[in-house]
């Protein structure tokens, strides 16, 4: 069962408790148990020895990061933009891993109709009041807590074979942008007339993880001072 202390860590990280945050914790717990991973510590996070692969950038992914300690910043979290609420955990040097996919249709059966309506109004349609949001939070926390020990039959659990070894994060040289003077990773810089520029100063679009997943976007801000 996912512990209360871990749930509180997830709350602090994510900002609130909700069902899919807890599902990320529970899916991670199942994957670790099946793979025989007990804890990811200093050595593993420095060496990127345990890898968590998530397939959707939703609340589930934050639960995964808290439980596994595989994060975007320590280069042990991989995001595959498949749009599925699923987690795969691998250990480097091993040819097998475990994938846990949430059976969302089954999970939705746990949601009372009034919670569905609140979610639609507050989240999907962005027209709910502050009171609606607070009511949704209360309902979501109650639902989430009820999922701390969710049975495994709410998930599709598969053993996977590693067919493509994931590289560890490479170290790149930095160059200085001729326009803004900031250092930029060389593979992300643009060479024009023998001078280096960052994508922002060059006016080029970049790849970004936004609400819809991985998209090509223009840098959405500019410095004014």
Short mmCIF file of C-alpha atoms in Angstrom, two decimals:
data_model
loop_
_atom_site.label_atom_id
_atom_site.label_comp_id
_atom_site.label_asym_id
_atom_site.label_seq_id
_atom_site.Cartn_x
_atom_site.Cartn_y
_atom_site.Cartn_z
CA UNK A 1 0.00 0.00 0.00
CA UNK A 2 1.21 3.51 -0.82
CA UNK A 3 2.07 5.17 2.49
CA UNK A 4 0.53 8.31 3.92
CA UNK A 5 3.96 10.00 4.06
CA UNK A 6 4.49 9.34 0.36
CA UNK A 7 1.07 10.74 -0.41
CA UNK A 8 2.00 13.93 1.46
CA UNK A 9 5.25 14.18 -0.54
CA UNK A 10 3.19 13.84 -3.71
CA UNK A 11 0.79 16.54 -2.50
CA UNK A 12 3.68 18.93 -1.87
CA UNK A 13 5.16 18.18 -5.30
CA UNK A 14 1.94 18.30 -7.33
CA UNK A 15 0.05 20.93 -5.34
CA UNK A 16 -2.99 18.82 -4.48
CA UNK A 17 -4.15 15.21 -4.20
CA UNK A 18 -6.16 13.77 -7.08
CA UNK A 19 -6.92 10.27 -8.41
CA UNK A 20 -4.37 10.17 -11.21
CA UNK A 21 -1.61 11.45 -8.95
CA UNK A 22 -2.32 8.48 -6.67
CA UNK A 23 -2.53 6.14 -9.67
CA UNK A 24 1.01 7.24 -10.57
CA UNK A 25 2.17 6.29 -7.07
CA UNK A 26 0.34 2.96 -7.14
CA UNK A 27 1.50 2.03 -10.66
CA UNK A 28 5.09 2.79 -9.62
CA UNK A 29 4.72 0.62 -6.53
CA UNK A 30 3.47 -2.28 -8.66
CA UNK A 31 6.26 -1.85 -11.23
CA UNK A 32 8.96 -1.73 -8.54
CA UNK A 33 7.58 -4.85 -6.85
CA UNK A 34 7.43 -6.78 -10.12
CA UNK A 35 10.93 -5.68 -11.15
CA UNK A 36 12.45 -6.24 -7.72
CA UNK A 37 13.51 -2.61 -7.21
CA UNK A 38 13.33 -1.64 -3.55
CA UNK A 39 14.61 1.92 -3.56
CA UNK A 40 16.25 4.43 -5.88
CA UNK A 41 19.00 6.25 -4.00
CA UNK A 42 22.00 8.51 -4.57
CA UNK A 43 24.02 6.12 -6.72
CA UNK A 44 21.06 5.25 -8.95
CA UNK A 45 19.95 8.84 -9.49
CA UNK A 46 23.48 10.04 -10.27
CA UNK A 47 24.11 7.13 -12.64
CA UNK A 48 20.62 7.14 -14.23
CA UNK A 49 20.54 3.43 -13.43
CA UNK A 50 16.76 3.10 -13.05
CA UNK A 51 14.61 4.56 -15.82
CA UNK A 52 10.92 5.44 -15.65
CA UNK A 53 9.11 5.94 -18.95
CA UNK A 54 5.75 7.73 -18.88
CA UNK A 55 3.46 8.07 -21.88
CA UNK A 56 1.30 11.07 -20.91
CA UNK A 57 2.09 14.44 -19.35
CA UNK A 58 -0.73 14.40 -16.82
CA UNK A 59 -1.11 14.11 -13.03
CA UNK A 60 -0.05 10.45 -13.25
CA UNK A 61 3.48 11.52 -14.25
CA UNK A 62 3.97 13.51 -11.04
CA UNK A 63 3.02 10.49 -8.93
CA UNK A 64 5.60 8.47 -10.87
CA UNK A 65 8.33 11.04 -10.24
CA UNK A 66 7.66 11.18 -6.51
CA UNK A 67 7.59 7.40 -6.03
CA UNK A 68 10.42 6.39 -8.37
CA UNK A 69 12.70 9.42 -7.88
CA UNK A 70 13.18 9.32 -11.64
CA UNK A 71 12.68 12.93 -12.68
CA UNK A 72 13.02 15.22 -15.65
CA UNK A 73 15.93 16.95 -13.92
CA UNK A 74 18.01 13.87 -13.10
CA UNK A 75 17.55 12.49 -16.63
CA UNK A 76 15.92 9.27 -15.43
CA UNK A 77 12.41 10.18 -16.58
CA UNK A 78 11.63 9.57 -20.25
CA UNK A 79 8.47 10.96 -21.82
CA UNK A 80 6.97 9.06 -24.76
CA UNK A 81 4.18 11.11 -26.32
CA UNK A 82 1.74 8.24 -26.94
CA UNK A 83 -1.12 9.76 -24.97
CA UNK A 84 -1.54 6.68 -22.78
CA UNK A 85 -1.60 6.64 -18.98
CA UNK A 86 1.18 4.11 -18.62
CA UNK A 87 4.52 3.62 -16.90
CA UNK A 88 7.45 1.39 -17.80
CA UNK A 89 10.35 0.85 -15.38
CA UNK A 90 13.72 -0.46 -16.58
CA UNK A 91 17.11 -1.10 -15.02
CA UNK A 92 20.13 -0.41 -17.18
CA UNK A 93 21.99 -3.50 -18.24
CA UNK A 94 18.93 -5.71 -17.99
CA UNK A 95 16.87 -6.91 -20.93
CA UNK A 96 13.48 -6.87 -19.23
CA UNK A 97 11.28 -4.30 -17.63
CA UNK A 98 7.72 -3.88 -16.38
CA UNK A 99 4.97 -1.78 -17.97
CA UNK A 100 1.86 -0.78 -16.00
CA UNK A 101 -1.08 0.67 -17.94
CA UNK A 102 -4.07 2.20 -16.13
CA UNK A 103 -7.43 0.69 -17.12
CA UNK A 104 -9.12 4.08 -17.12
CA UNK A 105 -12.56 2.68 -17.96
CA UNK A 106 -12.49 0.66 -14.75
CA UNK A 107 -11.15 3.57 -12.72
CA UNK A 108 -13.91 5.85 -14.03
CA UNK A 109 -16.48 3.48 -12.52
CA UNK A 110 -15.25 4.69 -9.10
CA UNK A 111 -16.19 8.31 -9.91
CA UNK A 112 -19.66 9.44 -8.75
CA UNK A 113 -21.62 11.27 -11.50
CA UNK A 114 -21.48 14.56 -9.59
CA UNK A 115 -17.66 14.42 -9.59
CA UNK A 116 -17.64 13.85 -13.35
CA UNK A 117 -19.83 16.92 -13.77
CA UNK A 118 -17.59 19.03 -11.51
CA UNK A 119 -14.49 17.90 -13.41
CA UNK A 120 -16.06 18.78 -16.73
CA UNK A 121 -17.09 22.23 -15.53
CA UNK A 122 -13.86 23.12 -13.69
CA UNK A 123 -11.16 21.39 -15.76
CA UNK A 124 -12.48 20.53 -19.22
CA UNK A 125 -14.59 23.64 -19.83
CA UNK A 126 -12.72 26.09 -17.55
CA UNK A 127 -15.96 27.72 -16.42
CA UNK A 128 -16.27 26.55 -12.82
CA UNK A 129 -16.25 28.92 -9.85
CA UNK A 130 -13.69 28.96 -7.05
CA UNK A 131 -16.23 27.10 -4.92
CA UNK A 132 -16.57 24.47 -7.65
CA UNK A 133 -12.79 24.02 -7.69
CA UNK A 134 -12.70 23.59 -3.92
CA UNK A 135 -15.51 21.03 -4.04
CA UNK A 136 -13.70 19.16 -6.81
CA UNK A 137 -10.52 19.12 -4.75
CA UNK A 138 -12.34 17.67 -1.75
CA UNK A 139 -13.95 14.98 -3.91
CA UNK A 140 -10.68 14.20 -5.71
CA UNK A 141 -8.78 13.85 -2.44
CA UNK A 142 -11.38 11.41 -1.12
CA UNK A 143 -11.25 9.39 -4.34
CA UNK A 144 -7.44 9.48 -4.42
CA UNK A 145 -7.08 8.24 -0.88
CA UNK A 146 -9.35 5.35 -1.75
CA UNK A 147 -6.89 4.34 -4.49
CA UNK A 148 -3.79 4.04 -2.30
CA UNK A 149 -4.20 0.27 -2.27
CA UNK A 150 -6.04 -0.13 -5.56
CA UNK A 151 -6.07 -3.81 -6.66
CA UNK A 152 -3.82 -4.81 -9.51
CA UNK A 153 -6.80 -5.73 -11.68
CA UNK A 154 -7.32 -2.00 -12.27
CA UNK A 155 -4.09 -2.11 -14.30
CA UNK A 156 -2.75 -3.99 -17.29
CA UNK A 157 0.67 -5.26 -16.16
CA UNK A 158 3.14 -6.56 -18.76
CA UNK A 159 6.72 -7.71 -18.89
CA UNK A 160 8.60 -5.89 -21.65
CA UNK A 161 11.80 -6.71 -23.51
CA UNK A 162 14.38 -3.96 -23.95
CA UNK A 163 15.04 -3.72 -27.71
CA UNK A 164 16.65 -0.28 -27.80
CA UNK A 165 19.15 0.75 -25.13
CA UNK A 166 18.51 4.30 -23.90
CA UNK A 167 21.59 6.49 -23.85
CA UNK A 168 22.59 8.32 -20.70
CA UNK A 169 22.33 12.08 -20.88
CA UNK A 170 25.28 13.35 -22.96
CA UNK A 171 27.33 16.38 -21.98
CA UNK A 172 27.41 19.10 -24.63
CA UNK A 173 29.64 22.12 -25.14
CA UNK A 174 28.00 25.52 -24.64
CA UNK A 175 28.38 28.49 -26.98
CA UNK A 176 27.49 32.14 -26.40
CA UNK A 177 24.63 33.72 -28.31
CA UNK A 178 25.87 36.70 -30.30
CA UNK A 179 22.67 38.63 -29.61
CA UNK A 180 21.62 38.07 -25.97
CA UNK A 181 25.01 36.98 -24.64
CA UNK A 182 23.58 33.89 -22.90
CA UNK A 183 25.19 30.47 -23.03
CA UNK A 184 23.27 27.87 -24.99
CA UNK A 185 23.81 24.15 -25.52
CA UNK A 186 25.65 23.92 -28.85
CA UNK A 187 23.26 21.42 -30.51
CA UNK A 188 20.41 23.88 -29.83
CA UNK A 189 22.27 26.91 -31.20
CA UNK A 190 22.03 28.25 -34.76
CA UNK A 191 25.12 29.22 -36.78
CA UNK A 192 24.61 32.28 -39.00
CA UNK A 193 27.46 33.91 -40.90
CA UNK A 194 29.97 32.29 -38.58
CA UNK A 195 28.21 33.47 -35.40
CA UNK A 196 26.16 31.49 -32.90
CA UNK A 197 22.61 32.46 -31.92
CA UNK A 198 20.05 30.90 -29.60
CA UNK A 199 16.69 29.88 -31.06
CA UNK A 200 14.94 32.81 -29.36
CA UNK A 201 17.19 35.43 -30.89
CA UNK A 202 17.15 33.64 -34.24
CA UNK A 203 13.35 33.73 -34.18
CA UNK A 204 13.07 29.98 -34.62
CA UNK A 205 10.42 27.64 -33.19
CA UNK A 206 11.48 25.01 -30.67
CA UNK A 207 10.17 21.69 -29.44
CA UNK A 208 8.28 21.92 -26.14
CA UNK A 209 6.18 19.72 -23.88
CA UNK A 210 2.91 21.62 -23.49
CA UNK A 211 -0.57 20.51 -22.47
CA UNK A 212 -1.21 18.69 -25.76
CA UNK A 213 2.15 16.86 -25.59
CA UNK A 214 5.30 17.47 -27.64
CA UNK A 215 4.70 20.40 -29.97
CA UNK A 216 6.64 22.89 -32.04
CA UNK A 217 6.11 26.37 -30.62
CA UNK A 218 7.53 29.86 -30.82
CA UNK A 219 9.17 31.02 -27.58
CA UNK A 220 6.09 32.50 -25.84
CA UNK A 221 7.77 35.40 -24.04
CA UNK A 222 10.27 38.21 -24.55
CA UNK A 223 12.43 40.08 -22.11
CA UNK A 224 11.47 43.69 -21.50
CA UNK A 225 14.17 44.73 -19.02
#
